[in-house]
Amino acid sequence: MALRMSTRTCRDLLAADRRLQLALAGAFLGRLPLGLVTVLLLFAVGSTGRSLGLASVVSAAAVIGMAAGAPVQGRLLDRLGLIRVVSCYAALQAVTLFALAGALEAAPAWTVVALSFSQGATVPALSPCVRLVLRHRADRAGHGPAYTLDAVALEVIYLSGPALAAWGTVLVGPGPLLAGCAVLVVLGTAGFLCAARSSWLAPLTSEPTDRPMHGGGRPQPPDVRGSGPVVCFVLTMALLAAPFGLSEVALTGMAAEQGTGLAPVGSTLSLMGVGSVIGGLLYGAIRWRVTPARRFGLLALGLGTGTSAAALAPDFTTVHLLFALTGLCVAPLAGLSFEILDRLALPGAWMRTQSWGSVANTAGHAGGLTLGGALATTLGADGVLLLAGACVLAALFTAGPAFA
């Protein structure tokens, strides 16, 4: 069924309820460290005189912890409720960040790596919670624009994070900045939970499931991995995230080949982020009469075509233009992907399904970085960009069962 809700409806929705505005503002503050901490750990460990290799391991440990912890937290959210779980995770996140701030200078390397993993594993699941609130507030036709609005907010967070990490490290140092992130997580999460009405935080279904019981206990919640369409679409999301990691490797290799330094790489990725924000806003402004499946295919093809075409670009000026245009597809595709996961979710497993989507994005991006690094010497920058386009084609193939 085609969507017919415009950005005006989302704007009216926000304007009609002050508490929704406050809840989304709190969630934005609470999620601001998402785009900051991973890069900050890279800067922080390097600035203490330790090796760049250790800095990379510490940063990677945080990403791995996030991917490992999200499904566990999603399961707890479905079983124990949002307020209790998110509050506990926010407190754990703050404690871990304060511990990291104190451990950077003198603690053994393994301690810093373990704390970084714990930091990633205890990130409170504010993004699925925001989508839950928006889902409660918008009717079915409004889910797509609402999710795209959240994707734009996340794009702003990830776009501003590296700059905040760099400037914060210079101005106040990594330790105080990590402590500031801990305060942001606590205040933002508290603001979100206090502003959101209890009906907005209610699970989408409270009906018991028909899953087998252990020892006569409560029915077990459905296992997301048992749903073929969900599994296929989670794999699709991972394949769609891989081109971003592959592109970062390819752009770095292209800069080395052309002897330009890393400045064009940063500007290219920034232009892609700006294009993503603009694309998300434009996407929400259109009254769509095209089905989600067709929109998904068109947006994915736009992503694949833009990244692959950069392999033919003669210089970074052309690459800038191509990536800025490709960025127009990023936020709409992210919002639409979570809308599709929403429609595929099993009763009683909505939070877990959304969490697996977040894991797919993280794992796909990390996998793209790893694969690109392993094949960069063999394929060259152009070959890695073409591989990014191949990942998009594979994603379109794996998405078939979800749309069937």
mmCIF file of N, CA and C in Angstrom, residues 231-310:
data_model
loop_
_atom_site.group_PDB
_atom_site.id
_atom_site.type_symbol
_atom_site.label_atom_id
_atom_site.label_comp_id
_atom_site.label_asym_id
_atom_site.label_seq_id
_atom_site.Cartn_x
_atom_site.Cartn_y
_atom_site.Cartn_z
ATOM 1 N N VAL A 231 15.004 -12.579 8.796
ATOM 2 C CA VAL A 231 16.414 -12.943 8.625
ATOM 3 C C VAL A 231 16.932 -12.454 7.277
ATOM 4 N N CYS A 232 16.148 -12.668 6.223
ATOM 5 C CA CYS A 232 16.569 -12.231 4.891
ATOM 6 C C CYS A 232 16.727 -10.717 4.830
ATOM 7 N N PHE A 233 15.823 -9.990 5.475
ATOM 8 C CA PHE A 233 15.916 -8.538 5.376
ATOM 9 C C PHE A 233 17.027 -7.989 6.261
ATOM 10 N N VAL A 234 17.297 -8.630 7.390
ATOM 11 C CA VAL A 234 18.445 -8.220 8.202
ATOM 12 C C VAL A 234 19.736 -8.406 7.405
ATOM 13 N N LEU A 235 19.841 -9.518 6.676
ATOM 14 C CA LEU A 235 20.996 -9.731 5.804
ATOM 15 C C LEU A 235 21.048 -8.657 4.721
ATOM 16 N N THR A 236 19.896 -8.286 4.200
ATOM 17 C CA THR A 236 19.832 -7.224 3.194
ATOM 18 C C THR A 236 20.381 -5.913 3.754
ATOM 19 N N MET A 237 19.988 -5.579 4.987
ATOM 20 C CA MET A 237 20.470 -4.339 5.597
ATOM 21 C C MET A 237 21.981 -4.370 5.798
ATOM 22 N N ALA A 238 22.520 -5.545 6.163
ATOM 23 C CA ALA A 238 23.974 -5.666 6.319
ATOM 24 C C ALA A 238 24.683 -5.451 4.985
ATOM 25 N N LEU A 239 24.125 -6.035 3.920
ATOM 26 C CA LEU A 239 24.729 -5.865 2.594
ATOM 27 C C LEU A 239 24.647 -4.412 2.126
ATOM 28 N N LEU A 240 23.592 -3.705 2.511
ATOM 29 C CA LEU A 240 23.463 -2.301 2.127
ATOM 30 C C LEU A 240 24.390 -1.403 2.943
ATOM 31 N N ALA A 241 24.780 -1.852 4.126
ATOM 32 C CA ALA A 241 25.713 -1.066 4.942
ATOM 33 C C ALA A 241 27.158 -1.275 4.512
ATOM 34 N N ALA A 242 27.440 -2.430 3.906
ATOM 35 C CA ALA A 242 28.816 -2.735 3.502
ATOM 36 C C ALA A 242 29.402 -1.695 2.540
ATOM 37 N N PRO A 243 28.649 -1.156 1.578
ATOM 38 C CA PRO A 243 29.239 -0.172 0.665
ATOM 39 C C PRO A 243 29.823 1.059 1.351
ATOM 40 N N PHE A 244 29.314 1.412 2.540
ATOM 41 C CA PHE A 244 29.867 2.581 3.229
ATOM 42 C C PHE A 244 31.280 2.292 3.718
ATOM 43 N N GLY A 245 31.484 1.103 4.312
ATOM 44 C CA GLY A 245 32.832 0.737 4.716
ATOM 45 C C GLY A 245 33.755 0.561 3.522
ATOM 46 N N LEU A 246 33.255 -0.085 2.466
ATOM 47 C CA LEU A 246 34.058 -0.262 1.255
ATOM 48 C C LEU A 246 34.438 1.087 0.641
ATOM 49 N N SER A 247 33.504 2.020 0.648
ATOM 50 C CA SER A 247 33.779 3.336 0.069
ATOM 51 C C SER A 247 34.842 4.082 0.849
ATOM 52 N N GLU A 248 34.812 3.968 2.177
ATOM 53 C CA GLU A 248 35.826 4.647 2.981
ATOM 54 C C GLU A 248 37.216 4.127 2.659
ATOM 55 N N VAL A 249 37.331 2.796 2.497
ATOM 56 C CA VAL A 249 38.627 2.215 2.127
ATOM 57 C C VAL A 249 39.028 2.665 0.725
ATOM 58 N N ALA A 250 38.080 2.623 -0.208
ATOM 59 C CA ALA A 250 38.385 2.988 -1.592
ATOM 60 C C ALA A 250 38.805 4.448 -1.707
ATOM 61 N N LEU A 251 38.100 5.335 -0.995
ATOM 62 C CA LEU A 251 38.455 6.755 -1.067
ATOM 63 C C LEU A 251 39.834 7.005 -0.484
ATOM 64 N N THR A 252 40.159 6.298 0.607
ATOM 65 C CA THR A 252 41.498 6.435 1.185
ATOM 66 C C THR A 252 42.563 5.960 0.207
ATOM 67 N N GLY A 253 42.289 4.822 -0.460
ATOM 68 C CA GLY A 253 43.229 4.323 -1.468
ATOM 69 C C GLY A 253 43.347 5.264 -2.649
ATOM 70 N N MET A 254 42.233 5.844 -3.068
ATOM 71 C CA MET A 254 42.249 6.785 -4.193
ATOM 72 C C MET A 254 43.081 8.020 -3.855
ATOM 73 N N ALA A 255 42.952 8.486 -2.593
ATOM 74 C CA ALA A 255 43.737 9.648 -2.172
ATOM 75 C C ALA A 255 45.226 9.329 -2.179
ATOM 76 N N ALA A 256 45.561 8.097 -1.751
ATOM 77 C CA ALA A 256 46.972 7.698 -1.763
ATOM 78 C C ALA A 256 47.499 7.602 -3.182
ATOM 79 N N GLU A 257 46.692 7.075 -4.091
ATOM 80 C CA GLU A 257 47.114 6.947 -5.486
ATOM 81 C C GLU A 257 47.332 8.307 -6.134
ATOM 82 N N GLN A 258 46.479 9.274 -5.793
ATOM 83 C CA GLN A 258 46.569 10.595 -6.410
ATOM 84 C C GLN A 258 47.466 11.548 -5.625
ATOM 85 N N GLY A 259 47.920 11.117 -4.419
ATOM 86 C CA GLY A 259 48.810 11.951 -3.618
ATOM 87 C C GLY A 259 48.159 13.208 -3.090
ATOM 88 N N THR A 260 46.869 13.147 -2.777
ATOM 89 C CA THR A 260 46.141 14.341 -2.337
ATOM 90 C C THR A 260 46.072 14.486 -0.825
ATOM 91 N N GLY A 261 46.491 13.468 -0.069
ATOM 92 C CA GLY A 261 46.278 13.506 1.368
ATOM 93 C C GLY A 261 44.852 13.100 1.701
ATOM 94 N N LEU A 262 44.502 13.160 2.991
ATOM 95 C CA LEU A 262 43.197 12.665 3.430
ATOM 96 C C LEU A 262 42.099 13.728 3.408
ATOM 97 N N ALA A 263 42.447 14.974 3.131
ATOM 98 C CA ALA A 263 41.429 16.037 3.137
ATOM 99 C C ALA A 263 40.276 15.754 2.170
ATOM 100 N N PRO A 264 40.537 15.311 0.927
ATOM 101 C CA PRO A 264 39.406 15.016 0.026
ATOM 102 C C PRO A 264 38.527 13.870 0.514
ATOM 103 N N VAL A 265 39.100 12.936 1.262
ATOM 104 C CA VAL A 265 38.299 11.834 1.804
ATOM 105 C C VAL A 265 37.281 12.375 2.804
ATOM 106 N N GLY A 266 37.758 13.222 3.724
ATOM 107 C CA GLY A 266 36.845 13.807 4.700
ATOM 108 C C GLY A 266 35.770 14.660 4.057
ATOM 109 N N SER A 267 36.147 15.458 3.061
ATOM 110 C CA SER A 267 35.154 16.321 2.411
ATOM 111 C C SER A 267 34.150 15.500 1.620
ATOM 112 N N THR A 268 34.586 14.398 1.005
ATOM 113 C CA THR A 268 33.663 13.542 0.256
ATOM 114 C C THR A 268 32.626 12.913 1.178
ATOM 115 N N LEU A 269 33.095 12.372 2.303
ATOM 116 C CA LEU A 269 32.167 11.748 3.246
ATOM 117 C C LEU A 269 31.235 12.786 3.877
ATOM 118 N N SER A 270 31.748 13.993 4.109
ATOM 119 C CA SER A 270 30.896 15.057 4.657
ATOM 120 C C SER A 270 29.807 15.454 3.675
ATOM 121 N N LEU A 271 30.169 15.560 2.401
ATOM 122 C CA LEU A 271 29.175 15.892 1.381
ATOM 123 C C LEU A 271 28.115 14.803 1.269
ATOM 124 N N MET A 272 28.536 13.554 1.417
ATOM 125 C CA MET A 272 27.567 12.457 1.399
ATOM 126 C C MET A 272 26.599 12.576 2.579
ATOM 127 N N GLY A 273 27.127 12.950 3.749
ATOM 128 C CA GLY A 273 26.267 13.134 4.914
ATOM 129 C C GLY A 273 25.289 14.277 4.743
ATOM 130 N N VAL A 274 25.772 15.391 4.187
ATOM 131 C CA VAL A 274 24.876 16.530 3.934
ATOM 132 C C VAL A 274 23.806 16.139 2.920
ATOM 133 N N GLY A 275 24.215 15.417 1.889
ATOM 134 C CA GLY A 275 23.235 14.952 0.908
ATOM 135 C C GLY A 275 22.203 14.036 1.536
ATOM 136 N N SER A 276 22.638 13.217 2.493
ATOM 137 C CA SER A 276 21.709 12.321 3.171
ATOM 138 C C SER A 276 20.659 13.091 3.960
ATOM 139 N N VAL A 277 21.087 14.141 4.672
ATOM 140 C CA VAL A 277 20.141 14.967 5.428
ATOM 141 C C VAL A 277 19.133 15.620 4.484
ATOM 142 N N ILE A 278 19.628 16.192 3.396
ATOM 143 C CA ILE A 278 18.732 16.837 2.420
ATOM 144 C C ILE A 278 17.790 15.803 1.810
ATOM 145 N N GLY A 279 18.342 14.637 1.461
ATOM 146 C CA GLY A 279 17.513 13.588 0.870
ATOM 147 C C GLY A 279 16.408 13.130 1.803
ATOM 148 N N GLY A 280 16.732 13.006 3.089
ATOM 149 C CA GLY A 280 15.707 12.592 4.047
ATOM 150 C C GLY A 280 14.578 13.597 4.153
ATOM 151 N N LEU A 281 14.941 14.882 4.169
ATOM 152 C CA LEU A 281 13.910 15.919 4.253
ATOM 153 C C LEU A 281 13.056 15.953 2.988
ATOM 154 N N LEU A 282 13.696 15.810 1.829
ATOM 155 C CA LEU A 282 12.938 15.792 0.578
ATOM 156 C C LEU A 282 12.039 14.562 0.487
ATOM 157 N N TYR A 283 12.550 13.434 0.929
ATOM 158 C CA TYR A 283 11.774 12.193 0.890
ATOM 159 C C TYR A 283 10.493 12.324 1.720
ATOM 160 N N GLY A 284 10.627 12.956 2.881
ATOM 161 C CA GLY A 284 9.448 13.137 3.727
ATOM 162 C C GLY A 284 8.471 14.165 3.195
ATOM 163 N N ALA A 285 8.932 15.007 2.272
ATOM 164 C CA ALA A 285 8.057 16.060 1.740
ATOM 165 C C ALA A 285 7.183 15.576 0.587
ATOM 166 N N ILE A 286 7.421 14.357 0.116
ATOM 167 C CA ILE A 286 6.705 13.853 -1.066
ATOM 168 C C ILE A 286 5.574 12.934 -0.640
ATOM 169 N N ARG A 287 4.429 13.095 -1.276
ATOM 170 C CA ARG A 287 3.321 12.163 -1.056
ATOM 171 C C ARG A 287 3.531 10.957 -1.975
ATOM 172 N N TRP A 288 4.023 9.877 -1.395
ATOM 173 C CA TRP A 288 4.418 8.733 -2.215
ATOM 174 C C TRP A 288 3.216 7.913 -2.650
ATOM 175 N N ARG A 289 3.156 7.642 -3.941
ATOM 176 C CA ARG A 289 2.143 6.744 -4.481
ATOM 177 C C ARG A 289 2.791 5.471 -5.029
ATOM 178 N N VAL A 290 4.059 5.300 -4.709
ATOM 179 C CA VAL A 290 4.817 4.121 -5.127
ATOM 180 C C VAL A 290 4.944 3.202 -3.928
ATOM 181 N N THR A 291 4.812 1.911 -4.135
ATOM 182 C CA THR A 291 4.850 0.961 -3.025
ATOM 183 C C THR A 291 6.229 0.952 -2.360
ATOM 184 N N PRO A 292 6.293 0.563 -1.086
ATOM 185 C CA PRO A 292 7.594 0.496 -0.403
ATOM 186 C C PRO A 292 8.606 -0.382 -1.127
ATOM 187 N N ALA A 293 8.153 -1.496 -1.731
ATOM 188 C CA ALA A 293 9.090 -2.385 -2.422
ATOM 189 C C ALA A 293 9.755 -1.665 -3.598
ATOM 190 N N ARG A 294 8.981 -0.927 -4.378
ATOM 191 C CA ARG A 294 9.560 -0.219 -5.519
ATOM 192 C C ARG A 294 10.469 0.915 -5.060
ATOM 193 N N ARG A 295 10.044 1.627 -4.013
ATOM 194 C CA ARG A 295 10.887 2.700 -3.490
ATOM 195 C C ARG A 295 12.215 2.155 -2.980
ATOM 196 N N PHE A 296 12.138 1.011 -2.294
ATOM 197 C CA PHE A 296 13.344 0.390 -1.775
ATOM 198 C C PHE A 296 14.285 0.038 -2.926
ATOM 199 N N GLY A 297 13.746 -0.548 -3.979
ATOM 200 C CA GLY A 297 14.580 -0.914 -5.119
ATOM 201 C C GLY A 297 15.222 0.291 -5.781
ATOM 202 N N LEU A 298 14.452 1.375 -5.968
ATOM 203 C CA LEU A 298 14.986 2.575 -6.611
ATOM 204 C C LEU A 298 16.076 3.220 -5.762
ATOM 205 N N LEU A 299 15.831 3.317 -4.442
ATOM 206 C CA LEU A 299 16.824 3.930 -3.561
ATOM 207 C C LEU A 299 18.099 3.097 -3.495
ATOM 208 N N ALA A 300 17.940 1.773 -3.420
ATOM 209 C CA ALA A 300 19.117 0.900 -3.382
ATOM 210 C C ALA A 300 19.916 1.005 -4.676
ATOM 211 N N LEU A 301 19.229 1.040 -5.807
ATOM 212 C CA LEU A 301 19.921 1.194 -7.079
ATOM 213 C C LEU A 301 20.652 2.534 -7.151
ATOM 214 N N GLY A 302 20.052 3.573 -6.588
ATOM 215 C CA GLY A 302 20.727 4.866 -6.534
ATOM 216 C C GLY A 302 22.014 4.793 -5.728
ATOM 217 N N LEU A 303 21.961 4.084 -4.588
ATOM 218 C CA LEU A 303 23.156 3.913 -3.764
ATOM 219 C C LEU A 303 24.236 3.135 -4.518
ATOM 220 N N GLY A 304 23.848 2.023 -5.142
ATOM 221 C CA GLY A 304 24.821 1.206 -5.853
ATOM 222 C C GLY A 304 25.399 1.897 -7.071
ATOM 223 N N THR A 305 24.553 2.602 -7.813
ATOM 224 C CA THR A 305 25.025 3.290 -9.012
ATOM 225 C C THR A 305 26.003 4.403 -8.667
ATOM 226 N N GLY A 306 25.678 5.172 -7.623
ATOM 227 C CA GLY A 306 26.548 6.285 -7.248
ATOM 228 C C GLY A 306 27.920 5.836 -6.792
ATOM 229 N N THR A 307 27.974 4.789 -5.954
ATOM 230 C CA THR A 307 29.273 4.323 -5.467
ATOM 231 C C THR A 307 30.080 3.677 -6.588
ATOM 232 N N SER A 308 29.422 2.915 -7.437
ATOM 233 C CA SER A 308 30.148 2.258 -8.538
ATOM 234 C C SER A 308 30.640 3.268 -9.563
ATOM 235 N N ALA A 309 29.816 4.276 -9.847
ATOM 236 C CA ALA A 309 30.207 5.267 -10.861
ATOM 237 C C ALA A 309 31.451 6.040 -10.435
ATOM 238 N N ALA A 310 31.697 6.131 -9.134
ATOM 239 C CA ALA A 310 32.894 6.847 -8.667
ATOM 240 C C ALA A 310 34.176 6.166 -9.137
#
